[in-house]
PDB file of C-alpha atoms in Angstrom:
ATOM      1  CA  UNK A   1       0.000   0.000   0.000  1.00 58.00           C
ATOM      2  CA  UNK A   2       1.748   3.135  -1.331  1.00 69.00           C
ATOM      3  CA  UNK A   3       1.788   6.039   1.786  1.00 91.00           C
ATOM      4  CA  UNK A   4       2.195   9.698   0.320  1.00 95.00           C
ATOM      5  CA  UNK A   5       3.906  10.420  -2.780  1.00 96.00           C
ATOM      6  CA  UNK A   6       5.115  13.972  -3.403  1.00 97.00           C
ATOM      7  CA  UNK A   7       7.109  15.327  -6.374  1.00 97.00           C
ATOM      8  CA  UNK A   8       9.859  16.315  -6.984  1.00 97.00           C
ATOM      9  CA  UNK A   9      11.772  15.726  -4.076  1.00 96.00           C
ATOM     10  CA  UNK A  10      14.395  18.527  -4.639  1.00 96.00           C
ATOM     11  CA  UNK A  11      13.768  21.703  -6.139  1.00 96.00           C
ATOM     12  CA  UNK A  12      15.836  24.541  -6.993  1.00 98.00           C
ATOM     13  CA  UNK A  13      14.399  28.289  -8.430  1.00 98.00           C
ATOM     14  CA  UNK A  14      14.793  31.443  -8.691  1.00 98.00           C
ATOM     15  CA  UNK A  15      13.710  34.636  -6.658  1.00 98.00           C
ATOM     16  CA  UNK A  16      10.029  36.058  -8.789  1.00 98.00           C
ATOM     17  CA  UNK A  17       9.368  32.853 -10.226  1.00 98.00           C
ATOM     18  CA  UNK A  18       6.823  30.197  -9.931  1.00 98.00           C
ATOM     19  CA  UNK A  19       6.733  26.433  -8.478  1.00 98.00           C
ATOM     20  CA  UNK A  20       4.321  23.815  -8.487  1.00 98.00           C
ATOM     21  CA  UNK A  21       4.854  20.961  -6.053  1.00 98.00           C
ATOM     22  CA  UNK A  22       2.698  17.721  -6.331  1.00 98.00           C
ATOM     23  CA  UNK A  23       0.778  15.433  -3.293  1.00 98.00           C
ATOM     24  CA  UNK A  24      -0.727  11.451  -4.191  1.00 98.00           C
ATOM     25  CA  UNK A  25      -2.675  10.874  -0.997  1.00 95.00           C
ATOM     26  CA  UNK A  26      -2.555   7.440   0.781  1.00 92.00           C
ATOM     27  CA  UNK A  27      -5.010   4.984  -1.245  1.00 91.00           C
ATOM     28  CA  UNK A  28      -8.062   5.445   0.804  1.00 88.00           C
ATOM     29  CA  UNK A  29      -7.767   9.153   2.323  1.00 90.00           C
ATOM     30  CA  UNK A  30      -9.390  11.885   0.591  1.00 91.00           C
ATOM     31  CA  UNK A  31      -7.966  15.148   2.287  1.00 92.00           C
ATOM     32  CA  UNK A  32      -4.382  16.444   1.665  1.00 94.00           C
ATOM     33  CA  UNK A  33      -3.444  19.434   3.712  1.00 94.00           C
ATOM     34  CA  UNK A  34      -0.041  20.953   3.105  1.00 96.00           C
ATOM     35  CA  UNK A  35       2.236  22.485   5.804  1.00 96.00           C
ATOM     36  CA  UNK A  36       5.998  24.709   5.044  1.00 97.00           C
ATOM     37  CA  UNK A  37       8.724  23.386   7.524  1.00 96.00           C
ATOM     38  CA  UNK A  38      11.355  25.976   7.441  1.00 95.00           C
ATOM     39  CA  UNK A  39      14.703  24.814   8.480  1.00 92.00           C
ATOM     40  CA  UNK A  40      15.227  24.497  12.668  1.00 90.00           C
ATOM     41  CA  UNK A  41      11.507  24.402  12.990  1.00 93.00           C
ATOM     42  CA  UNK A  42       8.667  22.578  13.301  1.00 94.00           C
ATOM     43  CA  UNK A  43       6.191  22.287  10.080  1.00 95.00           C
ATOM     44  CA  UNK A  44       3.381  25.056   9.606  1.00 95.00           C
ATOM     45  CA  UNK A  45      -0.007  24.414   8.320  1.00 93.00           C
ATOM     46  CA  UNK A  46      -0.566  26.019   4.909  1.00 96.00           C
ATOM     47  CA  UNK A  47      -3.999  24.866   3.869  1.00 95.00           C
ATOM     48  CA  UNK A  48      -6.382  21.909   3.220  1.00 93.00           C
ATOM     49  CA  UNK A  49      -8.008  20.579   0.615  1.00 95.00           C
ATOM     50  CA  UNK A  50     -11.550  17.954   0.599  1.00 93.00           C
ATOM     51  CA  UNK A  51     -13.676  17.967  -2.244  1.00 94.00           C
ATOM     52  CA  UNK A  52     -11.435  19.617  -4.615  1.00 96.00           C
ATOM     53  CA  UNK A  53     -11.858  22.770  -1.997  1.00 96.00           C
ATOM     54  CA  UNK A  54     -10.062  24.593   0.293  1.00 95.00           C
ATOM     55  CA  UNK A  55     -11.423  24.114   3.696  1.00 91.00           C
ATOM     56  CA  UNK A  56      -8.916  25.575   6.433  1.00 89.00           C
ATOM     57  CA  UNK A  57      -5.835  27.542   5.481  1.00 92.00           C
ATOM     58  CA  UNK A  58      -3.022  29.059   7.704  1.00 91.00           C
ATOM     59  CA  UNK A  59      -1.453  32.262   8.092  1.00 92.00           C
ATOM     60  CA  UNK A  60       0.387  32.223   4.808  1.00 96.00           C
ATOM     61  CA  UNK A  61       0.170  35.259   1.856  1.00 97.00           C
ATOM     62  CA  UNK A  62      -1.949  34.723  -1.137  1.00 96.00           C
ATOM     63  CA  UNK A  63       0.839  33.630  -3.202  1.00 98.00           C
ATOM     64  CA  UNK A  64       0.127  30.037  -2.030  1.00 98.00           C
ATOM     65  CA  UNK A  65      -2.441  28.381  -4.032  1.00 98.00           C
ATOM     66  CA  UNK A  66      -3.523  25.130  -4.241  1.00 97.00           C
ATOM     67  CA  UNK A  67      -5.618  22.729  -5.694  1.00 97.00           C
ATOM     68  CA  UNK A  68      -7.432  19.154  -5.505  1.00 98.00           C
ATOM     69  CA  UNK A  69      -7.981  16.909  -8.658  1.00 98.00           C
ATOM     70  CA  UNK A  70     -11.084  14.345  -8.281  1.00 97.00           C
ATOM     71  CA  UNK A  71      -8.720  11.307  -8.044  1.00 96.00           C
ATOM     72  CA  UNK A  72      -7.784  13.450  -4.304  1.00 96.00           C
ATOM     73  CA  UNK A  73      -3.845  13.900  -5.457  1.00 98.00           C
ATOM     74  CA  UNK A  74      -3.082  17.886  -4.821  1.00 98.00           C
ATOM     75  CA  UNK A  75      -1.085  20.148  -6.240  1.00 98.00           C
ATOM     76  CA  UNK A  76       0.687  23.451  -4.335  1.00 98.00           C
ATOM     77  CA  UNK A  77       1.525  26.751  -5.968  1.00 98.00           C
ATOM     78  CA  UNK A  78       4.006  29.387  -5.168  1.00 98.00           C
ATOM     79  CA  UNK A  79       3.954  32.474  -6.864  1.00 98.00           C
ATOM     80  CA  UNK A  80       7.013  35.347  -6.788  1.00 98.00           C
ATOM     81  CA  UNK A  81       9.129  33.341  -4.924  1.00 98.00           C
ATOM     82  CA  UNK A  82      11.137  34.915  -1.983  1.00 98.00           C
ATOM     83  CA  UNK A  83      14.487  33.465  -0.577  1.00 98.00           C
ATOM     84  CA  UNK A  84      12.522  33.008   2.867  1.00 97.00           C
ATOM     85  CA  UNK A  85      10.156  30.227   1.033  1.00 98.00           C
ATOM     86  CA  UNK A  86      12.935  27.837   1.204  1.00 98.00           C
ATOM     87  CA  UNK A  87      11.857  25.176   2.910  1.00 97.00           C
ATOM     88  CA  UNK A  88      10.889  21.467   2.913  1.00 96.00           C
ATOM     89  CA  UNK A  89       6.771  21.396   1.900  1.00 97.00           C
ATOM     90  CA  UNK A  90       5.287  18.243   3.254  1.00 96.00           C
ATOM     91  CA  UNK A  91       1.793  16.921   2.039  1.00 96.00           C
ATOM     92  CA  UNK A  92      -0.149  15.124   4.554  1.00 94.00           C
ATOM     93  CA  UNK A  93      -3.315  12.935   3.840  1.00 93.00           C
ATOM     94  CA  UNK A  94      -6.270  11.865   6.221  1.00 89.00           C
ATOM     95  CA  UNK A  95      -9.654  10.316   5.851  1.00 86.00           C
ATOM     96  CA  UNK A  96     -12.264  12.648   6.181  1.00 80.00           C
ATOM     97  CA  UNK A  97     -15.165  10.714   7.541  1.00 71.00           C
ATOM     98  CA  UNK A  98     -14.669  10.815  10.901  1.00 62.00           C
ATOM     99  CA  UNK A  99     -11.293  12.185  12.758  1.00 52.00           C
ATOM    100  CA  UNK A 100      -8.680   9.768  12.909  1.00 60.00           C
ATOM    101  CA  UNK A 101      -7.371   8.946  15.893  1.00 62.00           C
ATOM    102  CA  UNK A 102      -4.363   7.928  13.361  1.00 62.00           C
ATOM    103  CA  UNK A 103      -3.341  11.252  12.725  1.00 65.00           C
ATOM    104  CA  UNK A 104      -2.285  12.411   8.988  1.00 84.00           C
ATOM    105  CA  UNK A 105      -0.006  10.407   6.912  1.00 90.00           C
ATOM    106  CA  UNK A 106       3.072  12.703   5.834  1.00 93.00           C
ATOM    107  CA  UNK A 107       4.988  12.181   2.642  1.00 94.00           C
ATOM    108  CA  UNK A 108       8.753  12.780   2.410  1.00 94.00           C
ATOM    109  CA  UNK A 109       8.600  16.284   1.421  1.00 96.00           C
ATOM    110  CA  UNK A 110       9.597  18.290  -1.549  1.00 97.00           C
ATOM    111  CA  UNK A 111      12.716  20.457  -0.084  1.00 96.00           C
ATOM    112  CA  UNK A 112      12.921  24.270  -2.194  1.00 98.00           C
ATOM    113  CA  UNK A 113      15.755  26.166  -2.808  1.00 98.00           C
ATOM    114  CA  UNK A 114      15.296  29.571  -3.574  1.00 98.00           C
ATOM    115  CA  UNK A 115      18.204  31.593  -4.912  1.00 97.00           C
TER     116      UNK A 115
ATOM    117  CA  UNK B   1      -3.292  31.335  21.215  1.00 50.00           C
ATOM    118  CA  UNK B   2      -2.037  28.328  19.593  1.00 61.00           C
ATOM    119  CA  UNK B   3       1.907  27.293  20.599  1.00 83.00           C
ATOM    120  CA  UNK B   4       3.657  24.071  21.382  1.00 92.00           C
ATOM    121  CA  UNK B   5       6.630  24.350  23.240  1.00 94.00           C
ATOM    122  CA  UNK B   6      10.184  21.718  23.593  1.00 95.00           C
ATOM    123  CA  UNK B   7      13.076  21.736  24.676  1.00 91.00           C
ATOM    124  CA  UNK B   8      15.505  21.827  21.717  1.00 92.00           C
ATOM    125  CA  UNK B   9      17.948  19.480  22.537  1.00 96.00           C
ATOM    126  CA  UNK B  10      18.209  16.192  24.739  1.00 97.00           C
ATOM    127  CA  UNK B  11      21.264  13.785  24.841  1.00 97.00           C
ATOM    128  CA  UNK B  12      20.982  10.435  26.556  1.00 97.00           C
ATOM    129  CA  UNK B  13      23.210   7.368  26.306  1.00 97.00           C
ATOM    130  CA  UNK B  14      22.462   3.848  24.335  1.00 97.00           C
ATOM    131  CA  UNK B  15      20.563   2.080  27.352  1.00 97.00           C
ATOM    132  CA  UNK B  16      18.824   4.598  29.242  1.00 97.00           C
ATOM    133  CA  UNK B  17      15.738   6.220  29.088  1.00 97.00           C
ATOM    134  CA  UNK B  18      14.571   9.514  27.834  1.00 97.00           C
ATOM    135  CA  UNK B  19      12.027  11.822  28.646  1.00 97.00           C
ATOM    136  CA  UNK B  20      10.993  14.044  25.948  1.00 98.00           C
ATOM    137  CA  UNK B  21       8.741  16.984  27.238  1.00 97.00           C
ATOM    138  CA  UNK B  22       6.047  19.649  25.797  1.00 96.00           C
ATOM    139  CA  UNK B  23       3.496  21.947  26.432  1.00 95.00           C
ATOM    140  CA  UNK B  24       0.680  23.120  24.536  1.00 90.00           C
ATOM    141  CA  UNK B  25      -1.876  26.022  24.924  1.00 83.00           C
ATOM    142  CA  UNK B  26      -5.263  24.817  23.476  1.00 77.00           C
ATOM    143  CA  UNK B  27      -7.437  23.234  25.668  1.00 72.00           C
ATOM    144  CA  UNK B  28      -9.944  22.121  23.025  1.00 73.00           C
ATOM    145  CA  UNK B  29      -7.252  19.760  21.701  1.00 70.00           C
ATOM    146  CA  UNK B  30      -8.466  16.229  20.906  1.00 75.00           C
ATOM    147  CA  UNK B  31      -5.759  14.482  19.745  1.00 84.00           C
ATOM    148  CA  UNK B  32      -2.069  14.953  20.617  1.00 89.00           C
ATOM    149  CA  UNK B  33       0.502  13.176  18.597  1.00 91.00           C
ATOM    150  CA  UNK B  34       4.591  12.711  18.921  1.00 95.00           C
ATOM    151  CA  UNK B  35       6.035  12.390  15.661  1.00 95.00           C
ATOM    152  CA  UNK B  36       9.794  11.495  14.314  1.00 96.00           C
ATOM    153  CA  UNK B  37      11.899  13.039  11.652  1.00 96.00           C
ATOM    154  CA  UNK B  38      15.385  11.370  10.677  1.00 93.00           C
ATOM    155  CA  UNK B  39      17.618  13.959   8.832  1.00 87.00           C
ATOM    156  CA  UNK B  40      16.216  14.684   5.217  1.00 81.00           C
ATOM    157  CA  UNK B  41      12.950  12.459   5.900  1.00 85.00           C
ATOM    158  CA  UNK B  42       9.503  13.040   6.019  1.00 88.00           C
ATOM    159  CA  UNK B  43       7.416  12.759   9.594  1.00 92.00           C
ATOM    160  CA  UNK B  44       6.943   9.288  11.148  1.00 92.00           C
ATOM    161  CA  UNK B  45       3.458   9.043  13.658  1.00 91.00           C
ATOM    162  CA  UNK B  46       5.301   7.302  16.684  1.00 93.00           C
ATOM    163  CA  UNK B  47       2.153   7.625  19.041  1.00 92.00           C
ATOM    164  CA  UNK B  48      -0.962   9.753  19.889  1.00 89.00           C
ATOM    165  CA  UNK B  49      -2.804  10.492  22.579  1.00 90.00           C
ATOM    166  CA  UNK B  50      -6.687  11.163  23.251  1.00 86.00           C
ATOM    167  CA  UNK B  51      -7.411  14.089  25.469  1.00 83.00           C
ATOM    168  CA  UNK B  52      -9.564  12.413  27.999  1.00 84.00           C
ATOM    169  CA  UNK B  53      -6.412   9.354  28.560  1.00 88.00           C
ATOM    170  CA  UNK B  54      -3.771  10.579  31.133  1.00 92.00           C
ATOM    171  CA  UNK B  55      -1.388   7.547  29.760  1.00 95.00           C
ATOM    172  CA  UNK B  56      -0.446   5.162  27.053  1.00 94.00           C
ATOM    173  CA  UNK B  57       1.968   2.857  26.809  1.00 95.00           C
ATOM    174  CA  UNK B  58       2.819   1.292  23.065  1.00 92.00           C
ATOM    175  CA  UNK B  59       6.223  -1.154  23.617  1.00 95.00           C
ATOM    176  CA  UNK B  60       9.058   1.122  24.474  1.00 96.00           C
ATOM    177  CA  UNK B  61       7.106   4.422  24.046  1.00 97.00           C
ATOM    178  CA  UNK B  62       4.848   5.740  27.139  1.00 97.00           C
ATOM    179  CA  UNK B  63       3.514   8.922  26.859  1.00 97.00           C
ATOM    180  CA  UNK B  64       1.675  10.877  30.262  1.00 97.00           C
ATOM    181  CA  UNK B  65      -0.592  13.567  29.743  1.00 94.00           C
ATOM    182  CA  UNK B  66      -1.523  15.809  32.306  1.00 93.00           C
ATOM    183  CA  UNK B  67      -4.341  17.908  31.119  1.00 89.00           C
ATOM    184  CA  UNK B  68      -4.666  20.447  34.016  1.00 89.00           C
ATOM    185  CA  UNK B  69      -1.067  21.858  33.411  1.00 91.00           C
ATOM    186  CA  UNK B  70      -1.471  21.387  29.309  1.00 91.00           C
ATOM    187  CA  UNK B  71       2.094  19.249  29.779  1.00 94.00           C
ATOM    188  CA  UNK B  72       2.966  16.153  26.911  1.00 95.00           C
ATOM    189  CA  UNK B  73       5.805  13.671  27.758  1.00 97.00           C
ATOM    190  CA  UNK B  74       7.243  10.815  25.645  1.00 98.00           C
ATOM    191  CA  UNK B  75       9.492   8.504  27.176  1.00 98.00           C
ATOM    192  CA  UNK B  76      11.618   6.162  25.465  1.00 98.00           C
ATOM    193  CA  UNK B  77      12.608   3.129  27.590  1.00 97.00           C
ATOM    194  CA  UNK B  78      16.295   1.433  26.724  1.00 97.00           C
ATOM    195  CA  UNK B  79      16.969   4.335  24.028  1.00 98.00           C
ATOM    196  CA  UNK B  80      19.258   2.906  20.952  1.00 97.00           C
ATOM    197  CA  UNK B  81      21.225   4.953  18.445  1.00 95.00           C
ATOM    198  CA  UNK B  82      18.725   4.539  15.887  1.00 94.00           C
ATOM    199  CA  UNK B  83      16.182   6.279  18.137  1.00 97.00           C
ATOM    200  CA  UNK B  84      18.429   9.660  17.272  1.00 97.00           C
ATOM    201  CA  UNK B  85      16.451  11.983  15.568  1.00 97.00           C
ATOM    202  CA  UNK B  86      14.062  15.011  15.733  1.00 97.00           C
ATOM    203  CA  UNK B  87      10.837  14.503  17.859  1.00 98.00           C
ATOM    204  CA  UNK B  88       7.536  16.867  16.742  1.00 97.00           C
ATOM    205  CA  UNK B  89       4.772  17.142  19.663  1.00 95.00           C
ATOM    206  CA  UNK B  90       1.809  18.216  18.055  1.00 92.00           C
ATOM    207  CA  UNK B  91      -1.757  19.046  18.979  1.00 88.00           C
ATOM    208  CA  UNK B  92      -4.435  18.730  16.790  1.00 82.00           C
ATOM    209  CA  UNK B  93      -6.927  21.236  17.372  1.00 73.00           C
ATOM    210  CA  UNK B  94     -11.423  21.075  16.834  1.00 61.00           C
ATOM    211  CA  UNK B  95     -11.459  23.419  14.269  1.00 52.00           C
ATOM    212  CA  UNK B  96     -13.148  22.788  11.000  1.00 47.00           C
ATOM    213  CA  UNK B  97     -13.776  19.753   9.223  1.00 47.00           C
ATOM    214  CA  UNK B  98     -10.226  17.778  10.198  1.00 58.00           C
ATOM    215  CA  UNK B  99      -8.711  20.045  12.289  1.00 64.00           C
ATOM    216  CA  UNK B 100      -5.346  21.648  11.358  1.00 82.00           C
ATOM    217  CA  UNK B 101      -2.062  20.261  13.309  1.00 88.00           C
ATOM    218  CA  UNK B 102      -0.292  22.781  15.420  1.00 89.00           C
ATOM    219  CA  UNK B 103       3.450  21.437  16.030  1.00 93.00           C
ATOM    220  CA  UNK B 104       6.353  22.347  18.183  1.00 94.00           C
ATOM    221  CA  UNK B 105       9.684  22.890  16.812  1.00 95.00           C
ATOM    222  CA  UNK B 106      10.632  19.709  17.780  1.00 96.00           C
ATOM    223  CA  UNK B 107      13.503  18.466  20.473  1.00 97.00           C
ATOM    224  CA  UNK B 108      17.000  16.820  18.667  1.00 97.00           C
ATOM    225  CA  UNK B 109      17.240  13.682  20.248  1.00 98.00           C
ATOM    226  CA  UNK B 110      21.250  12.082  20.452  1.00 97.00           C
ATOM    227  CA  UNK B 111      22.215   8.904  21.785  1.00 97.00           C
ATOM    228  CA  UNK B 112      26.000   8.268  22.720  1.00 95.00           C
ATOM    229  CA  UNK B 113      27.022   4.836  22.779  1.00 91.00           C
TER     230      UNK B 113
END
């Protein structure tokens, strides 16, 4: 049973310009919420997506988008990138039915380089 | 407000036990979790805790909760080298839908042989 994919898993760009980062949920969940994890701290929530919408987002600027495809894989988009959105991005994915006691199931991250 | 607090840093040696602590704000957390991170990895769930347990024990983890002071512990009974790593408290608050996870910025966890 495949956990969380996310691609790519290293990223490098350049200040201004645009990244898309990519989320496969665990077979079975159907929410993917994305949190920033800056280096020497813990991982911030971003947003979440069920039902292709977003539900709950974080303190972050509009220049984080997102979206949810109907097969529930997600995709994250930065706009005019700034050196301080370095970071690793890790997708997480949960069933939505009910809350699970199991917590979310985290990918591996995508870590970006700005320069 | 929301916050999690650690402690940054915690050494132990291969054999003994370690005590991991945190503190959290929210009182309508359900869920509180402890999470791992090995350098360059994603987050591992180790354990979680309901809000209405004051203990758990799962092999060599135990975590306490004591509600009234908002205080998280994980302890790791006959810590090995592989146990070295980052540990994430996190509290998982009622809000919305799923509730967003609030984490700490985790404690480094080293283990001399």
């Amino acid at each position: 049973d495949a956990g969380v994919t996310q691609s790519p898993t290293h990223l490098i760009k350049t200040r201004g310009q645009q990244v898309t980062l990519r989320c496969s949920p665990k077979s079975g969940h159907d929410t993917v919420s994305w949190y920033q994890q800056a280096l020497g701290q813990g991982p911030q929530f971003i947003f979440q997506y069920y039902e292709e919408e977003e539900r709950q987002r974080g303190n972050f600027p509009d220049r984080f988008s997102g979206h949810q495809f109907p097969n529930y894989s997600s995709e994250l988009n930065v706009n005019a990138l700034l050196l301080g959105d370095s970071a690793l991005y890790l997708c997480a994915s949960s069933p939505h039915q009910r809350p699970t006691r199991n917590g979310y199931t985290f990918g591996s991250g995508t870590r970006l380089t700005v320069v | 407000g929301e916050d999690v607090e650690q402690s940054l840093f915690l050494s132990v040696r291969e054999g003994d036990s370690s005590v991991i602590n945190c503190t959290y704000t929210d009182s309508s957390s359900t869920y509180l979790y402890w999470y791992k991170q090995e350098p360059g990895a994603g987050l591992q769930l180790l354990t979680y805790i309901f809000s209405n347990m004051d203990m758990k024990q799962d092999q060599r983890l135990t975590v306490l909760l004591n509600k009234k002071d908002k205080h998280l512990s994980l302890r790791i009974a006959d810590t090995q080298t592989g146990d070295s790593a980052i540990y994430f408290c996190a509290e998982r608050l009622n809000g919305g839908s799923q509730g967003n996870l609030i984490f700490g910025k985790g404690t480094k966890l080293s283990v001399k042989p």
